[in-house]
Tab-separated table of C-alpha atoms and ligand atoms in Angstrom:
chain	number	residue	atom	x	y	z
A	1334	UNK	CA	-0.753	-8.149	11.304
A	1335	UNK	CA	2.485	-6.211	11.688
A	1336	UNK	CA	3.606	-2.941	10.209
A	1337	UNK	CA	7.221	-1.859	9.881
A	1338	UNK	CA	7.641	1.852	9.165
A	1339	UNK	CA	10.947	2.897	7.653
A	1340	UNK	CA	11.896	6.442	8.565
A	1341	UNK	CA	14.750	8.896	8.366
A	1342	UNK	CA	15.356	12.306	9.828
A	1343	UNK	CA	15.648	13.810	6.355
A	1344	UNK	CA	15.185	12.800	2.728
A	1345	UNK	CA	17.906	11.217	0.613
A	1346	UNK	CA	19.229	8.747	3.203
A	1347	UNK	CA	18.296	5.636	1.221
A	1348	UNK	CA	15.011	5.009	3.040
A	1349	UNK	CA	13.028	4.263	-0.117
A	1350	UNK	CA	15.772	2.116	-1.673
A	1351	UNK	CA	15.900	0.074	1.515
A	1352	UNK	CA	12.111	-0.311	1.645
A	1353	UNK	CA	12.180	-1.527	-1.954
A	1354	UNK	CA	15.036	-3.934	-1.252
A	1355	UNK	CA	13.105	-5.406	1.684
A	1356	UNK	CA	10.040	-5.906	-0.497
A	1357	UNK	CA	11.623	-8.848	-2.312
A	1358	UNK	CA	12.518	-10.642	0.907
A	1359	UNK	CA	9.044	-11.821	1.842
A	1360	UNK	CA	6.662	-13.619	-0.462
A	1361	UNK	CA	3.502	-11.876	0.696
A	1362	UNK	CA	3.354	-8.316	1.908
A	1363	UNK	CA	1.569	-5.002	1.452
A	1364	UNK	CA	3.579	-1.965	0.417
A	1365	UNK	CA	2.545	1.450	1.641
A	1366	UNK	CA	4.180	4.673	0.481
A	1367	UNK	CA	3.414	7.148	3.264
A	1368	UNK	CA	5.934	9.702	2.011
A	1369	UNK	CA	3.123	11.517	0.240
A	1370	UNK	CA	4.967	14.831	-0.135
A	1371	UNK	CA	7.777	13.258	-2.142
A	1372	UNK	CA	6.478	9.819	-3.043
A	1373	UNK	CA	9.092	7.885	-5.005
A	1374	UNK	CA	8.648	4.221	-4.094
A	1375	UNK	CA	6.623	3.960	-7.294
A	1376	UNK	CA	9.771	4.794	-9.287
A	1377	UNK	CA	11.215	1.426	-8.304
A	1378	UNK	CA	7.977	-0.513	-7.998
A	1379	UNK	CA	6.486	0.599	-11.343
A	1380	UNK	CA	2.983	0.002	-9.977
A	1381	UNK	CA	0.101	-1.045	-12.166
A	1382	UNK	CA	-2.628	1.251	-10.816
A	1383	UNK	CA	-5.927	-0.559	-10.182
A	1384	UNK	CA	-7.856	2.122	-8.286
A	1385	UNK	CA	-7.618	5.917	-8.190
A	1386	UNK	CA	-9.430	7.940	-5.521
A	1387	UNK	CA	-9.592	11.663	-4.856
A	1388	UNK	CA	-8.322	12.836	-1.501
A	1389	UNK	CA	-10.712	15.484	-0.265
A	1390	UNK	CA	-9.389	17.476	2.635
A	1391	UNK	CA	-10.277	20.897	3.973
A	1392	UNK	CA	-12.301	23.648	2.368
A	1393	UNK	CA	-11.594	26.533	0.089
A	1394	UNK	CA	-13.286	29.938	0.042
A	1395	UNK	CA	-14.871	31.010	-3.243
A	1396	UNK	CA	-16.492	34.427	-3.642
A	1397	UNK	CA	-19.730	34.536	-5.635
A	1398	UNK	CA	-19.454	37.793	-7.639
A	1399	UNK	CA	-23.213	38.175	-7.996
A	1400	UNK	CA	-23.682	38.272	-4.206
A	1401	UNK	CA	-20.555	40.282	-3.312
A	1402	UNK	CA	-21.149	44.008	-2.699
A	1403	UNK	CA	-17.430	44.796	-2.464
A	1404	UNK	CA	-17.435	45.867	1.202
A	1405	UNK	CA	-13.816	44.676	1.689
A	1406	UNK	CA	-14.416	42.937	5.040
A	1407	UNK	CA	-12.899	39.657	3.809
A	1408	UNK	CA	-9.761	41.423	2.576
A	1409	UNK	CA	-9.302	43.040	5.985
A	1410	UNK	CA	-9.854	39.829	7.925
A	1411	UNK	CA	-7.904	37.287	5.930
A	1412	UNK	CA	-4.640	36.623	7.780
A	1413	UNK	CA	-3.203	34.670	4.862
A	1414	UNK	CA	-3.403	37.398	2.196
A	1415	UNK	CA	-5.604	35.121	0.161
A	1416	UNK	CA	-8.124	37.769	-0.910
A	1417	UNK	CA	-7.341	39.875	-3.959
A	1418	UNK	CA	-9.100	43.064	-4.958
A	1419	UNK	CA	-9.002	44.384	-8.497
A	1420	UNK	CA	-11.108	47.417	-9.415
A	1421	UNK	CA	-13.658	46.596	-6.761
A	1422	UNK	CA	-13.834	42.920	-7.667
A	1423	UNK	CA	-12.912	40.488	-4.864
A	1424	UNK	CA	-11.508	37.030	-5.505
A	1425	UNK	CA	-9.779	34.320	-3.481
A	1426	UNK	CA	-6.294	33.152	-4.371
A	1427	UNK	CA	-6.754	29.393	-3.953
A	1428	UNK	CA	-3.023	28.801	-3.443
A	1429	UNK	CA	-2.957	31.055	-0.373
A	1430	UNK	CA	-6.335	30.159	1.113
A	1431	UNK	CA	-5.821	28.083	4.263
A	1432	UNK	CA	-9.505	27.258	4.543
A	1433	UNK	CA	-9.864	28.866	7.977
A	1434	UNK	CA	-13.428	29.972	7.197
A	1435	UNK	CA	-13.167	33.409	8.825
A	1436	UNK	CA	-14.205	35.273	5.691
A	1437	UNK	CA	-17.101	32.847	5.151
A	1438	UNK	CA	-18.454	33.529	8.642
A	1439	UNK	CA	-17.918	37.275	8.556
A	1440	UNK	CA	-19.088	38.199	5.058
A	1441	UNK	CA	-22.178	40.388	5.647
A	1442	UNK	CA	-23.710	39.251	2.354
A	1443	UNK	CA	-23.060	35.503	2.764
A	1444	UNK	CA	-21.314	35.829	-0.568
A	1445	UNK	CA	-18.535	33.329	0.098
A	1446	UNK	CA	-19.050	29.656	-0.635
A	1447	UNK	CA	-16.901	27.099	1.144
A	1448	UNK	CA	-16.759	23.864	-0.879
A	1449	UNK	CA	-14.617	20.891	0.098
A	1450	UNK	CA	-11.513	20.703	-2.043
A	1451	UNK	CA	-9.619	17.883	-3.664
A	1452	UNK	CA	-6.048	17.980	-2.357
A	1453	UNK	CA	-4.619	14.980	-4.101
A	1454	UNK	CA	-5.218	11.387	-5.075
A	1455	UNK	CA	-4.511	8.003	-3.600
A	1456	UNK	CA	-4.062	4.726	-5.424
A	1457	UNK	CA	-4.228	0.991	-4.970
A	1458	UNK	CA	-1.851	-0.824	-7.298
A	1459	UNK	CA	-0.379	-4.191	-8.193
A	1460	UNK	CA	3.388	-4.473	-8.042
A	1461	UNK	CA	5.676	-7.442	-8.673
A	1462	UNK	CA	6.037	-7.726	-4.873
A	1463	UNK	CA	2.377	-7.468	-3.911
A	1464	UNK	CA	-0.266	-4.788	-3.544
A	1465	UNK	CA	0.692	-1.204	-2.832
A	1466	UNK	CA	-1.219	1.794	-1.497
A	1467	UNK	CA	0.296	5.145	-2.412
A	1468	UNK	CA	-0.712	8.751	-2.997
A	1469	UNK	CA	0.078	12.022	-4.643
A	1470	UNK	CA	-0.558	15.285	-2.834
A	1471	UNK	CA	-1.517	18.315	-4.942
A	1472	UNK	CA	1.021	21.106	-5.427
A	1473	UNK	CA	1.215	23.458	-2.421
A	1474	UNK	CA	-1.179	21.271	-0.426
A	1475	UNK	CA	-0.394	20.883	3.244
A	1476	UNK	CA	-2.721	18.142	4.286
A	1477	UNK	CA	-0.092	15.458	4.216
A	1478	UNK	CA	-0.687	14.274	7.808
A	1479	UNK	CA	-4.269	13.374	6.958
A	1480	UNK	CA	-3.309	11.794	3.661
A	1481	UNK	CA	-0.620	9.708	5.386
A	1482	UNK	CA	-3.202	8.500	7.893
A	1483	UNK	CA	-5.607	7.639	5.073
A	1484	UNK	CA	-2.995	5.745	3.054
A	1485	UNK	CA	-1.980	3.685	6.110
A	1486	UNK	CA	-5.574	2.993	7.047
A	1487	UNK	CA	-6.296	1.727	3.514
A	1488	UNK	CA	-3.138	-0.385	3.481
A	1489	UNK	CA	-4.217	-1.990	6.753
A	1490	UNK	CA	-7.764	-2.609	5.628
A	1491	UNK	CA	-6.696	-4.154	2.334
A	1492	UNK	CA	-3.960	-6.238	3.951
A	1493	UNK	CA	-6.514	-7.612	6.401
A	1494	UNK	CA	-8.965	-8.406	3.578
A	1495	UNK	CA	-6.236	-10.163	1.575
A	1496	UNK	CA	-4.879	-12.068	4.632
A	1497	UNK	CA	-1.516	-10.354	4.323
A	1498	UNK	CA	0.305	-10.284	7.633
A	1499	UNK	CA	3.002	-7.671	6.967
A	1500	UNK	CA	2.850	-4.043	5.845
A	1501	UNK	CA	6.055	-2.347	4.810
A	1502	UNK	CA	5.607	1.407	5.026
A	1503	UNK	CA	7.983	3.920	3.483
A	1504	UNK	CA	7.506	6.789	5.913
A	1505	UNK	CA	7.932	10.529	5.418
A	1506	UNK	CA	11.201	12.223	6.409
A	1507	UNK	CA	11.560	14.575	9.390
A	1508	UNK	CA	9.568	14.632	12.611
A	1509	UNK	CA	6.529	16.726	11.637
A	1510	UNK	CA	2.835	15.879	11.418
A	1511	UNK	CA	3.215	13.409	8.519
A	1512	UNK	CA	5.768	11.379	10.495
A	1513	UNK	CA	3.587	11.364	13.586
A	1514	UNK	CA	0.701	10.210	11.383
A	1515	UNK	CA	2.920	7.459	9.985
A	1516	UNK	CA	3.993	5.827	13.239
A	1517	UNK	CA	0.817	5.652	15.328
A	1518	UNK	CA	0.053	1.977	16.010
A	1519	UNK	CA	3.017	0.783	13.942
A	1520	UNK	CA	4.575	-2.444	15.248
A	1521	UNK	CA	8.091	-1.035	14.995
A	1522	UNK	CA	10.095	1.603	13.169
A	1523	UNK	CA	13.412	1.287	11.431
A	1524	UNK	CA	15.393	4.512	11.227
A	1525	UNK	CA	17.824	4.853	8.341
A	1526	UNK	CA	20.686	7.048	9.558
A	1527	UNK	CA	23.807	8.292	7.834
A	1528	UNK	CA	27.121	8.689	9.699
A	1529	UNK	CA	27.157	12.495	9.774
A	1530	UNK	CA	26.600	15.022	12.547
A	1531	UNK	CA	23.179	15.876	11.171
A	1532	UNK	CA	22.427	12.158	10.682
A	1533	UNK	CA	23.007	11.581	14.388
A	1534	UNK	CA	20.893	14.557	15.318
A	1535	UNK	CA	18.068	13.354	13.052
A	1536	UNK	CA	18.228	9.820	14.422
A	1537	UNK	CA	17.953	11.119	17.985
A	1538	UNK	CA	14.889	13.169	17.131
A	1539	UNK	CA	13.105	10.312	15.388
A	1540	UNK	CA	14.106	7.977	18.236
A	1541	UNK	CA	12.634	10.367	20.796
A	1542	UNK	CA	9.428	10.579	18.796
A	1543	UNK	CA	9.167	6.781	18.720
A	1544	UNK	CA	9.847	6.599	22.467
A	1545	UNK	CA	7.142	9.187	23.079
A	1546	UNK	CA	4.611	7.031	21.221
A	1547	UNK	CA	6.049	3.852	22.764
A	1548	UNK	CA	6.908	2.337	19.384
A	1549	UNK	CA	9.951	0.026	19.402
A	1550	UNK	CA	12.726	1.611	17.342
A	1551	UNK	CA	15.656	0.128	15.468
A	1552	UNK	CA	18.303	1.860	13.409
A	1553	UNK	CA	20.418	0.865	10.446
A	1554	UNK	CA	23.391	2.922	9.394
A	1555	UNK	CA	23.600	3.522	5.658
A	1556	UNK	CA	27.011	4.237	4.073
A	1557	UNK	CA	28.517	3.422	7.456
A	1558	UNK	CA	32.055	3.117	6.066
A	1559	UNK	CA	32.150	6.747	4.924
A	1560	UNK	CA	32.766	7.921	8.490
A	1561	UNK	CA	33.588	5.261	11.052
A	1562	UNK	CA	33.807	7.738	13.956
A	1563	UNK	CA	30.277	8.956	13.348
A	1564	UNK	CA	29.118	5.370	12.878
A	1565	UNK	CA	30.494	4.504	16.316
A	1566	UNK	CA	28.792	7.585	17.735
A	1567	UNK	CA	25.450	6.436	16.303
A	1568	UNK	CA	25.934	2.994	17.842
A	1569	UNK	CA	26.711	4.506	21.241
A	1570	UNK	CA	23.742	6.851	21.197
A	1571	UNK	CA	21.440	4.083	19.977
A	1572	UNK	CA	22.509	1.893	22.921
A	1573	UNK	CA	21.885	4.757	25.356
A	1574	UNK	CA	18.438	5.365	23.901
A	1575	UNK	CA	17.458	1.713	23.770
A	1576	UNK	CA	17.383	1.662	19.972
A	1577	UNK	CA	18.524	-1.646	18.501
A	1578	UNK	CA	21.233	-1.305	15.838
A	1579	UNK	CA	19.849	-3.656	13.205
A	1580	UNK	CA	22.905	-3.418	10.982
A	1581	UNK	CA	25.195	-1.343	8.820
A	1582	UNK	CA	25.196	-0.967	5.048
A	1583	UNK	CA	28.427	-0.033	3.270
A	1584	UNK	CA	28.465	2.688	0.643
A	1585	UNK	CA	27.553	0.974	-2.608
A	1586	UNK	CA	26.811	2.642	-5.969
A	1587	UNK	CA	24.637	-0.403	-6.727
A	1588	UNK	CA	21.763	1.336	-4.909
A	1589	UNK	CA	21.707	4.160	-7.450
A	1590	UNK	CA	22.368	1.894	-10.413
A	1591	UNK	CA	19.465	-0.323	-9.363
A	1592	UNK	CA	17.126	2.650	-9.134
A	1593	UNK	CA	18.091	3.803	-12.622
A	1594	UNK	CA	17.204	0.310	-13.906
A	1595	UNK	CA	13.841	0.457	-12.035
A	1596	UNK	CA	15.001	-2.454	-9.913
A	1597	UNK	CA	15.480	-3.090	-6.234
A	1598	UNK	CA	19.025	-3.509	-5.006
A	1599	UNK	CA	18.567	-7.275	-4.699
A	1600	UNK	CA	17.133	-7.560	-8.190
A	1601	UNK	CA	20.048	-5.577	-9.565
A	1602	UNK	CA	22.831	-7.410	-7.742
A	1603	UNK	CA	21.996	-10.009	-5.151
A	1604	UNK	CA	25.622	-10.575	-4.177
A	1605	UNK	CA	27.018	-7.060	-3.686
A	1606	UNK	CA	28.115	-6.124	-0.135
A	1607	UNK	CA	25.144	-3.805	0.357
A	1608	UNK	CA	22.724	-6.574	-0.640
A	1609	UNK	CA	24.261	-8.901	1.950
A	1610	UNK	CA	23.949	-6.203	4.597
A	1611	UNK	CA	20.309	-5.593	3.661
A	1612	UNK	CA	19.512	-9.303	4.069
A	1613	UNK	CA	21.134	-9.350	7.507
A	1614	UNK	CA	19.235	-6.259	8.588
A	1615	UNK	CA	15.978	-7.813	7.383
A	1616	UNK	CA	16.668	-10.953	9.436
A	1617	UNK	CA	17.396	-8.878	12.529
A	1618	UNK	CA	14.321	-6.692	12.088
A	1619	UNK	CA	11.974	-9.591	11.444
A	1620	UNK	CA	13.175	-11.497	14.485
A	1621	UNK	CA	12.661	-8.504	16.786
A	1622	UNK	CA	9.911	-9.423	19.291
A	1623	UNK	CA	7.795	-6.494	18.092
A	1624	UNK	CA	7.783	-7.868	14.547
A	1625	UNK	CA	7.010	-11.503	15.286
A	1626	UNK	CA	4.304	-12.411	12.806
A	1627	UNK	CA	1.061	-13.977	13.876
A	1628	UNK	CA	-0.747	-16.094	11.346
A	1629	UNK	CA	-3.877	-14.372	10.037
A	1630	UNK	CA	-7.022	-16.449	9.705
B	2266	SF4	S1	-16.889	40.327	2.760
B	2266	SF4	FE1	-18.344	39.415	1.335
B	2266	SF4	S2	-19.400	41.146	0.431
B	2266	SF4	FE2	-17.575	41.941	1.422
B	2266	SF4	S3	-16.051	41.974	-0.222
B	2266	SF4	FE3	-15.816	40.059	0.819
B	2266	SF4	S4	-17.112	38.644	-0.338
B	2266	SF4	FE4	-17.708	40.679	-0.936
B	2267	SF4	S1	-10.999	30.942	4.286
B	2267	SF4	FE1	-9.507	31.987	5.605
B	2267	SF4	S2	-7.631	31.871	4.418
B	2267	SF4	FE2	-9.252	31.442	2.982
B	2267	SF4	S3	-9.710	33.406	2.097
B	2267	SF4	FE3	-11.125	33.128	3.819
B	2267	SF4	S4	-10.096	34.135	5.562
B	2267	SF4	FE4	-8.560	33.844	3.950
């Protein structure tokens, strides 16, 4: 089984639109939306949710008023300003509590409970292109690295069970924990870069991350015709860093129009210049040695 993770240094580069466009180019695949902080692949895929599961991650301090004597130790010790005091009554502000457990350990009255907390939900769905595993992280939750790992693990398990040999993963933007969680053991990554100074910078950072984890990296340049100098710069840097340039997509409003219609680019207009570029990129990516598919038994 192979997994292609589509990444970008920042949001809004067309990563999700490209993932969706790819989805129609293979008859059997598993979709995985690992951009759990800003999941939007579902906006194009309109998934029919079959399973909903809670994502339980971390703990949350809860003060039991009947056991609390109001000594104030927890207020003094909490480094995250998560303890509130009002007329001698101590409570925990759940939005600020980082679940470090210091107050739980140090409360002289053992008055602080520490239950596991539900940080979000993950789903298994049917889409018109195949099954999809996706998730929604709760507001102000910061466990996205773990949720990304969980979503990928489930996508892999279910792909294996269904004899699906390709997972297409829409990865998170940036280079933080969620991205690291999204590329471990991936077969290859495809970076979507825009021809801007920051686009080049972002591509370099993601490329370095991939090199660090020894994951083969490719890049495609979206809206390449908006700045040909920067496009050339991306191509040069990619060559230097051993990143294959899989292709270039011209600026095309069809991407946005397709999204508004809840369609992939190829569903919306199979013949537009961007659609042709996407097909070529797909061919290049799928013939990369790292993506050569083995038949699953
Ligand atoms: S440390 Fe324990 S007893 Fe003291 S105020 Fe906090 S919860 Fe109450
Ligand atoms: S668990 Fe940590 S962050 Fe949460 S209230 Fe206690 S000391 Fe503060």
